PDB file of C-alpha atoms and ligand atoms in Angstrom:
ATOM      1  CA  UNK A 457     -48.372 -55.459 -14.154  1.00 91.00           C
ATOM      2  CA  UNK A 458     -52.029 -55.718 -13.942  1.00 95.00           C
ATOM      3  CA  UNK A 459     -54.355 -52.813 -13.466  1.00 96.00           C
ATOM      4  CA  UNK A 460     -57.990 -53.616 -12.572  1.00 97.00           C
ATOM      5  CA  UNK A 461     -60.715 -51.080 -12.219  1.00 97.00           C
ATOM      6  CA  UNK A 462     -63.732 -51.737  -9.755  1.00 97.00           C
ATOM      7  CA  UNK A 463     -66.570 -49.949 -10.881  1.00 97.00           C
ATOM      8  CA  UNK A 464     -70.000 -49.267 -10.117  1.00 97.00           C
ATOM      9  CA  UNK A 465     -72.294 -46.621  -8.452  1.00 97.00           C
ATOM     10  CA  UNK A 466     -71.800 -45.231  -4.958  1.00 96.00           C
ATOM     11  CA  UNK A 467     -72.421 -47.728  -2.094  1.00 94.00           C
ATOM     12  CA  UNK A 468     -72.461 -50.771  -4.518  1.00 96.00           C
ATOM     13  CA  UNK A 469     -69.695 -52.509  -2.194  1.00 94.00           C
ATOM     14  CA  UNK A 470     -67.026 -51.600  -4.064  1.00 96.00           C
ATOM     15  CA  UNK A 471     -64.708 -51.373  -0.725  1.00 94.00           C
ATOM     16  CA  UNK A 472     -65.735 -54.743   0.645  1.00 94.00           C
ATOM     17  CA  UNK A 473     -65.041 -56.625  -2.538  1.00 97.00           C
ATOM     18  CA  UNK A 474     -61.697 -55.205  -3.120  1.00 97.00           C
ATOM     19  CA  UNK A 475     -60.248 -56.215  -0.226  1.00 95.00           C
ATOM     20  CA  UNK A 476     -60.697 -59.764  -1.277  1.00 94.00           C
ATOM     21  CA  UNK A 477     -59.480 -59.456  -4.490  1.00 96.00           C
ATOM     22  CA  UNK A 478     -56.493 -57.435  -3.338  1.00 96.00           C
ATOM     23  CA  UNK A 479     -55.596 -60.502  -1.184  1.00 95.00           C
ATOM     24  CA  UNK A 480     -56.413 -63.153  -3.862  1.00 94.00           C
ATOM     25  CA  UNK A 481     -54.511 -61.556  -6.808  1.00 95.00           C
ATOM     26  CA  UNK A 482     -51.325 -59.908  -5.067  1.00 97.00           C
ATOM     27  CA  UNK A 483     -53.133 -56.376  -5.995  1.00 97.00           C
ATOM     28  CA  UNK A 484     -52.235 -52.879  -4.131  1.00 96.00           C
ATOM     29  CA  UNK A 485     -56.082 -51.562  -3.572  1.00 97.00           C
ATOM     30  CA  UNK A 486     -56.033 -47.869  -4.395  1.00 96.00           C
ATOM     31  CA  UNK A 487     -59.615 -46.204  -3.211  1.00 96.00           C
ATOM     32  CA  UNK A 488     -59.471 -42.720  -4.336  1.00 96.00           C
ATOM     33  CA  UNK A 489     -62.343 -41.865  -1.662  1.00 95.00           C
ATOM     34  CA  UNK A 490     -60.116 -43.138   1.157  1.00 95.00           C
ATOM     35  CA  UNK A 491     -57.094 -41.374  -0.278  1.00 95.00           C
ATOM     36  CA  UNK A 492     -58.906 -38.231   0.009  1.00 96.00           C
ATOM     37  CA  UNK A 493     -60.827 -38.954   3.008  1.00 95.00           C
ATOM     38  CA  UNK A 494     -56.910 -39.297   4.543  1.00 95.00           C
ATOM     39  CA  UNK A 495     -56.236 -35.837   2.934  1.00 95.00           C
ATOM     40  CA  UNK A 496     -59.163 -34.306   4.697  1.00 95.00           C
ATOM     41  CA  UNK A 497     -57.717 -35.749   7.927  1.00 95.00           C
ATOM     42  CA  UNK A 498     -54.484 -34.526   7.553  1.00 97.00           C
ATOM     43  CA  UNK A 499     -56.080 -31.029   6.458  1.00 97.00           C
ATOM     44  CA  UNK A 500     -53.615 -30.847   3.212  1.00 95.00           C
ATOM     45  CA  UNK A 501     -54.544 -28.177   0.432  1.00 94.00           C
ATOM     46  CA  UNK A 502     -55.887 -31.200  -1.554  1.00 94.00           C
ATOM     47  CA  UNK A 503     -57.914 -32.085   1.456  1.00 95.00           C
ATOM     48  CA  UNK A 504     -59.268 -28.822   2.263  1.00 96.00           C
ATOM     49  CA  UNK A 505     -60.669 -28.310  -1.773  1.00 95.00           C
ATOM     50  CA  UNK A 506     -61.408 -32.121  -1.619  1.00 96.00           C
ATOM     51  CA  UNK A 507     -63.955 -31.622   1.740  1.00 96.00           C
ATOM     52  CA  UNK A 508     -66.519 -29.210   0.307  1.00 94.00           C
ATOM     53  CA  UNK A 509     -66.746 -30.818  -3.030  1.00 97.00           C
ATOM     54  CA  UNK A 510     -67.165 -34.379  -1.447  1.00 97.00           C
ATOM     55  CA  UNK A 511     -69.995 -32.814   1.125  1.00 95.00           C
ATOM     56  CA  UNK A 512     -71.927 -31.443  -1.661  1.00 96.00           C
ATOM     57  CA  UNK A 513     -71.930 -34.812  -3.368  1.00 97.00           C
ATOM     58  CA  UNK A 514     -69.885 -33.520  -6.272  1.00 97.00           C
ATOM     59  CA  UNK A 515     -66.611 -34.886  -7.803  1.00 97.00           C
ATOM     60  CA  UNK A 516     -62.772 -33.131  -7.043  1.00 97.00           C
ATOM     61  CA  UNK A 517     -61.152 -31.917 -10.043  1.00 97.00           C
ATOM     62  CA  UNK A 518     -59.838 -34.489 -12.520  1.00 96.00           C
ATOM     63  CA  UNK A 519     -56.437 -32.947 -12.513  1.00 95.00           C
ATOM     64  CA  UNK A 520     -55.820 -33.287  -8.776  1.00 96.00           C
ATOM     65  CA  UNK A 521     -57.081 -36.810  -8.589  1.00 96.00           C
ATOM     66  CA  UNK A 522     -54.753 -37.894 -11.161  1.00 96.00           C
ATOM     67  CA  UNK A 523     -51.970 -36.679 -10.133  1.00 93.00           C
ATOM     68  CA  UNK A 524     -52.813 -38.453  -6.536  1.00 93.00           C
ATOM     69  CA  UNK A 525     -52.994 -41.746  -8.620  1.00 92.00           C
ATOM     70  CA  UNK A 526     -49.938 -41.206 -10.600  1.00 91.00           C
ATOM     71  CA  UNK A 527     -47.603 -40.550  -7.327  1.00 88.00           C
ATOM     72  CA  UNK A 528     -49.125 -43.856  -5.729  1.00 88.00           C
ATOM     73  CA  UNK A 529     -48.431 -45.967  -8.776  1.00 88.00           C
ATOM     74  CA  UNK A 530     -44.528 -44.924  -8.512  1.00 87.00           C
ATOM     75  CA  UNK A 531     -44.400 -45.402  -4.626  1.00 89.00           C
ATOM     76  CA  UNK A 532     -46.162 -48.894  -4.994  1.00 90.00           C
ATOM     77  CA  UNK A 533     -43.518 -52.082  -4.960  1.00 88.00           C
ATOM     78  CA  UNK A 534     -43.694 -55.899  -4.804  1.00 92.00           C
ATOM     79  CA  UNK A 535     -47.451 -56.450  -5.896  1.00 95.00           C
ATOM     80  CA  UNK A 536     -48.472 -58.213  -9.234  1.00 96.00           C
ATOM     81  CA  UNK A 537     -50.988 -55.118  -9.856  1.00 95.00           C
ATOM     82  CA  UNK A 538     -53.483 -52.611  -8.560  1.00 96.00           C
ATOM     83  CA  UNK A 539     -56.927 -52.536  -8.024  1.00 97.00           C
ATOM     84  CA  UNK A 540     -58.296 -48.651  -8.663  1.00 97.00           C
ATOM     85  CA  UNK A 541     -61.663 -48.493  -6.830  1.00 97.00           C
ATOM     86  CA  UNK A 542     -63.440 -45.066  -7.154  1.00 96.00           C
ATOM     87  CA  UNK A 543     -61.069 -44.012 -10.231  1.00 97.00           C
ATOM     88  CA  UNK A 544     -61.413 -43.364 -12.956  1.00 98.00           C
ATOM     89  CA  UNK A 545     -64.734 -41.595 -11.987  1.00 98.00           C
ATOM     90  CA  UNK A 546     -65.200 -39.347 -15.687  1.00 98.00           C
ATOM     91  CA  UNK A 547     -64.222 -39.850 -19.286  1.00 98.00           C
ATOM     92  CA  UNK A 548     -61.594 -37.639 -18.394  1.00 98.00           C
ATOM     93  CA  UNK A 549     -59.818 -39.362 -16.121  1.00 98.00           C
ATOM     94  CA  UNK A 550     -60.235 -42.682 -18.000  1.00 98.00           C
ATOM     95  CA  UNK A 551     -58.274 -41.102 -21.036  1.00 98.00           C
ATOM     96  CA  UNK A 552     -55.502 -39.705 -18.377  1.00 97.00           C
ATOM     97  CA  UNK A 553     -55.187 -43.130 -16.802  1.00 97.00           C
ATOM     98  CA  UNK A 554     -54.815 -44.683 -20.441  1.00 98.00           C
ATOM     99  CA  UNK A 555     -52.141 -41.918 -21.291  1.00 97.00           C
ATOM    100  CA  UNK A 556     -50.443 -42.382 -17.574  1.00 95.00           C
ATOM    101  CA  UNK A 557     -50.226 -46.225 -18.405  1.00 95.00           C
ATOM    102  CA  UNK A 558     -49.442 -45.601 -21.829  1.00 96.00           C
ATOM    103  CA  UNK A 559     -45.958 -44.092 -20.650  1.00 93.00           C
ATOM    104  CA  UNK A 560     -45.194 -46.967 -18.590  1.00 91.00           C
ATOM    105  CA  UNK A 561     -45.831 -49.513 -21.265  1.00 94.00           C
ATOM    106  CA  UNK A 562     -48.930 -50.572 -19.349  1.00 95.00           C
ATOM    107  CA  UNK A 563     -52.602 -50.835 -19.888  1.00 97.00           C
ATOM    108  CA  UNK A 564     -56.175 -51.138 -17.983  1.00 98.00           C
ATOM    109  CA  UNK A 565     -56.617 -55.279 -17.978  1.00 97.00           C
ATOM    110  CA  UNK A 566     -59.963 -55.346 -16.875  1.00 96.00           C
ATOM    111  CA  UNK A 567     -63.042 -53.394 -15.457  1.00 98.00           C
ATOM    112  CA  UNK A 568     -65.253 -55.064 -13.282  1.00 98.00           C
ATOM    113  CA  UNK A 569     -68.712 -53.506 -12.544  1.00 98.00           C
ATOM    114  CA  UNK A 570     -70.661 -54.068  -9.431  1.00 98.00           C
ATOM    115  CA  UNK A 571     -73.910 -52.684 -10.368  1.00 98.00           C
ATOM    116  CA  UNK A 572     -77.231 -52.250  -7.691  1.00 97.00           C
ATOM    117  CA  UNK A 573     -80.507 -50.323  -8.533  1.00 97.00           C
ATOM    118  CA  UNK A 574     -80.583 -46.535  -7.158  1.00 97.00           C
ATOM    119  CA  UNK A 575     -83.090 -47.247  -4.481  1.00 95.00           C
ATOM    120  CA  UNK A 576     -80.578 -50.047  -3.153  1.00 97.00           C
ATOM    121  CA  UNK A 577     -77.666 -47.291  -3.129  1.00 97.00           C
ATOM    122  CA  UNK A 578     -79.670 -45.079  -0.799  1.00 96.00           C
ATOM    123  CA  UNK A 579     -80.466 -48.280   1.466  1.00 95.00           C
ATOM    124  CA  UNK A 580     -77.126 -49.477   1.801  1.00 95.00           C
ATOM    125  CA  UNK A 581     -75.460 -45.895   2.105  1.00 96.00           C
ATOM    126  CA  UNK A 582     -77.868 -44.903   5.062  1.00 95.00           C
ATOM    127  CA  UNK A 583     -77.056 -48.584   6.508  1.00 94.00           C
ATOM    128  CA  UNK A 584     -73.625 -47.875   6.728  1.00 93.00           C
ATOM    129  CA  UNK A 585     -73.554 -44.078   7.569  1.00 94.00           C
ATOM    130  CA  UNK A 586     -73.950 -44.898  11.670  1.00 89.00           C
ATOM    131  CA  UNK A 587     -71.007 -47.713  11.056  1.00 93.00           C
ATOM    132  CA  UNK A 588     -68.356 -45.354   8.940  1.00 92.00           C
ATOM    133  CA  UNK A 589     -69.519 -41.809   9.916  1.00 92.00           C
ATOM    134  CA  UNK A 590     -69.002 -40.477   6.755  1.00 93.00           C
ATOM    135  CA  UNK A 591     -70.329 -37.290   6.230  1.00 91.00           C
ATOM    136  CA  UNK A 592     -71.422 -37.555   3.023  1.00 95.00           C
ATOM    137  CA  UNK A 593     -73.235 -40.813   3.807  1.00 96.00           C
ATOM    138  CA  UNK A 594     -75.355 -38.927   6.709  1.00 95.00           C
ATOM    139  CA  UNK A 595     -77.219 -36.814   4.258  1.00 95.00           C
ATOM    140  CA  UNK A 596     -80.364 -37.667   2.085  1.00 96.00           C
ATOM    141  CA  UNK A 597     -79.983 -35.074  -0.420  1.00 97.00           C
ATOM    142  CA  UNK A 598     -76.450 -35.571  -0.284  1.00 96.00           C
ATOM    143  CA  UNK A 599     -76.589 -39.093  -1.116  1.00 97.00           C
ATOM    144  CA  UNK A 600     -79.594 -38.026  -3.992  1.00 97.00           C
ATOM    145  CA  UNK A 601     -76.610 -35.689  -5.472  1.00 97.00           C
ATOM    146  CA  UNK A 602     -74.073 -38.534  -5.416  1.00 97.00           C
ATOM    147  CA  UNK A 603     -76.294 -40.620  -7.428  1.00 97.00           C
ATOM    148  CA  UNK A 604     -76.972 -37.781  -9.754  1.00 98.00           C
ATOM    149  CA  UNK A 605     -73.295 -37.407 -10.080  1.00 97.00           C
ATOM    150  CA  UNK A 606     -72.809 -41.318 -10.972  1.00 98.00           C
ATOM    151  CA  UNK A 607     -75.178 -40.902 -13.848  1.00 98.00           C
ATOM    152  CA  UNK A 608     -74.195 -38.096 -15.005  1.00 98.00           C
ATOM    153  CA  UNK A 609     -70.572 -38.000 -15.107  1.00 98.00           C
ATOM    154  CA  UNK A 610     -69.527 -41.783 -14.379  1.00 98.00           C
ATOM    155  CA  UNK A 611     -72.205 -44.081 -16.014  1.00 98.00           C
ATOM    156  CA  UNK A 612     -70.322 -43.173 -19.509  1.00 98.00           C
ATOM    157  CA  UNK A 613     -67.320 -45.041 -18.745  1.00 98.00           C
ATOM    158  CA  UNK A 614     -69.396 -47.985 -19.089  1.00 98.00           C
ATOM    159  CA  UNK A 615     -69.372 -47.304 -23.002  1.00 98.00           C
ATOM    160  CA  UNK A 616     -65.967 -45.965 -23.211  1.00 98.00           C
ATOM    161  CA  UNK A 617     -64.873 -49.408 -21.741  1.00 98.00           C
ATOM    162  CA  UNK A 618     -67.395 -51.656 -23.569  1.00 98.00           C
ATOM    163  CA  UNK A 619     -65.958 -50.540 -26.994  1.00 98.00           C
ATOM    164  CA  UNK A 620     -62.226 -51.333 -25.857  1.00 97.00           C
ATOM    165  CA  UNK A 621     -63.958 -54.922 -24.760  1.00 98.00           C
ATOM    166  CA  UNK A 622     -62.957 -54.657 -21.281  1.00 98.00           C
ATOM    167  CA  UNK A 623     -66.208 -54.063 -19.400  1.00 98.00           C
ATOM    168  CA  UNK A 624     -67.616 -57.017 -17.257  1.00 98.00           C
ATOM    169  CA  UNK A 625     -70.648 -56.691 -14.831  1.00 97.00           C
ATOM    170  CA  UNK A 626     -71.718 -58.745 -12.043  1.00 97.00           C
ATOM    171  CA  UNK A 627     -75.253 -58.286  -9.915  1.00 97.00           C
ATOM    172  CA  UNK A 628     -74.257 -56.358  -6.800  1.00 97.00           C
ATOM    173  CA  UNK A 629     -77.506 -57.130  -5.199  1.00 97.00           C
ATOM    174  CA  UNK A 630     -76.775 -60.582  -3.855  1.00 96.00           C
ATOM    175  CA  UNK A 631     -75.061 -61.138  -0.535  1.00 96.00           C
ATOM    176  CA  UNK A 632     -70.993 -60.332   0.058  1.00 96.00           C
ATOM    177  CA  UNK A 633     -70.228 -63.943  -0.483  1.00 97.00           C
ATOM    178  CA  UNK A 634     -72.305 -64.297  -3.726  1.00 97.00           C
ATOM    179  CA  UNK A 635     -70.858 -60.945  -5.264  1.00 97.00           C
ATOM    180  CA  UNK A 636     -67.681 -62.125  -4.334  1.00 97.00           C
ATOM    181  CA  UNK A 637     -68.185 -65.553  -5.815  1.00 97.00           C
ATOM    182  CA  UNK A 638     -69.467 -64.096  -8.638  1.00 97.00           C
ATOM    183  CA  UNK A 639     -66.462 -62.070  -9.148  1.00 96.00           C
ATOM    184  CA  UNK A 640     -64.116 -64.607  -8.737  1.00 95.00           C
ATOM    185  CA  UNK A 641     -65.783 -66.672 -11.352  1.00 95.00           C
ATOM    186  CA  UNK A 642     -64.912 -63.884 -13.731  1.00 93.00           C
ATOM    187  CA  UNK A 643     -61.524 -62.962 -13.031  1.00 89.00           C
TER     188      UNK A 643
HETATM  189  P1  ATP B1832     -68.432 -46.755  -2.491  1.00 51.55           P
HETATM  190  O1  ATP B1832     -69.049 -46.547  -1.198  1.00 51.55           O
HETATM  191  O2  ATP B1832     -68.759 -47.814  -3.443  1.00 51.55           O
HETATM  192  O3  ATP B1832     -67.000 -46.908  -2.137  1.00 51.55           O
HETATM  193  P2  ATP B1832     -68.564 -44.026  -3.065  1.00 51.55           P
HETATM  194  O4  ATP B1832     -68.705 -43.032  -4.182  1.00 51.55           O
HETATM  195  O5  ATP B1832     -69.166 -43.916  -1.559  1.00 51.55           O
HETATM  196  O6  ATP B1832     -68.234 -45.508  -3.542  1.00 51.55           O
HETATM  197  P3  ATP B1832     -65.709 -43.101  -2.654  1.00 51.55           P
HETATM  198  O7  ATP B1832     -65.663 -43.751  -3.563  1.00 51.55           O
HETATM  199  O8  ATP B1832     -65.400 -43.212  -1.044  1.00 51.55           O
HETATM  200  O9  ATP B1832     -67.275 -43.256  -2.060  1.00 51.55           O
HETATM  201  O10 ATP B1832     -65.984 -41.580  -2.651  1.00 51.55           O
HETATM  202  C1  ATP B1832     -66.202 -40.419  -1.955  1.00 51.55           C
HETATM  203  C2  ATP B1832     -66.230 -38.853  -2.692  1.00 51.55           C
HETATM  204  O11 ATP B1832     -64.947 -38.861  -2.946  1.00 51.55           O
HETATM  205  C3  ATP B1832     -66.992 -38.508  -3.907  1.00 51.55           C
HETATM  206  O12 ATP B1832     -68.317 -38.698  -3.638  1.00 51.55           O
HETATM  207  C4  ATP B1832     -66.265 -37.988  -4.929  1.00 51.55           C
HETATM  208  O13 ATP B1832     -66.671 -36.581  -4.139  1.00 51.55           O
HETATM  209  C5  ATP B1832     -64.986 -37.963  -4.232  1.00 51.55           C
HETATM  210  N1  ATP B1832     -63.893 -38.788  -5.516  1.00 51.55           N
HETATM  211  C6  ATP B1832     -63.467 -40.038  -4.967  1.00 51.55           C
HETATM  212  N2  ATP B1832     -63.107 -40.624  -6.305  1.00 51.55           N
HETATM  213  C7  ATP B1832     -62.953 -39.572  -7.087  1.00 51.55           C
HETATM  214  C8  ATP B1832     -62.487 -39.646  -8.519  1.00 51.55           C
HETATM  215  N3  ATP B1832     -62.160 -40.539  -9.072  1.00 51.55           N
HETATM  216  N4  ATP B1832     -62.783 -37.964  -8.982  1.00 51.55           N
HETATM  217  C9  ATP B1832     -63.361 -36.904  -8.550  1.00 51.55           C
HETATM  218  N5  ATP B1832     -63.621 -37.230  -7.391  1.00 51.55           N
HETATM  219  C10 ATP B1832     -63.662 -38.340  -6.465  1.00 51.55           C
HETATM  220 MG1   MG B1833     -65.493 -47.026  -1.299  1.00 51.55          MG
END
């Protein structure tokens, strides 16, 4: 099985690109953000914990996200691999993922990062706020907090995967098609 990680700041276009990648390479696209939003909608215990944190621009506790991922790896059949979008988001999560995959005799195949500058993050998220109706997209102070969370907790993963020789980056500032071509050229 392939385990691709789609990396990048909030609003970089991970979800958009994931759809095309999953189709082309027969991967199961798993977005932790989308899964958490489903938990919130279903008003589960996990959803209740997640809702307040997400709407403060903070991360959901590692152990909750990791167990959510583990149960998905078990459930999904009939694909050539997984495309992880929004996970891992901390070095601790990356280590948990490595351990989880090692138990199955597997490993992360590639980390593909879509990079955009902070000001473009704000612009894009504000642009989609009306379309997607996410509470965490609607407020500039939450967006700023998510960017801060990204820099402090998620960005260190770049070095983590660079050291393993797995990290590749594309420029996310172009059109959807341009970014897609850049990704396919690498994969
Ligand atoms: P994008 O817009 O590129 O999809 P995003 O950061 O705007 O990225 P999601 O990935 O959907 O949005 O995540 C939304 C929120 O869900 C995060 O701000 C965070 O609170 C929570 N979340 C998602 N994934 C994780 C994770 N792996 N660990 C902890 N919290 C997470
Ligand atoms: Mg997303």
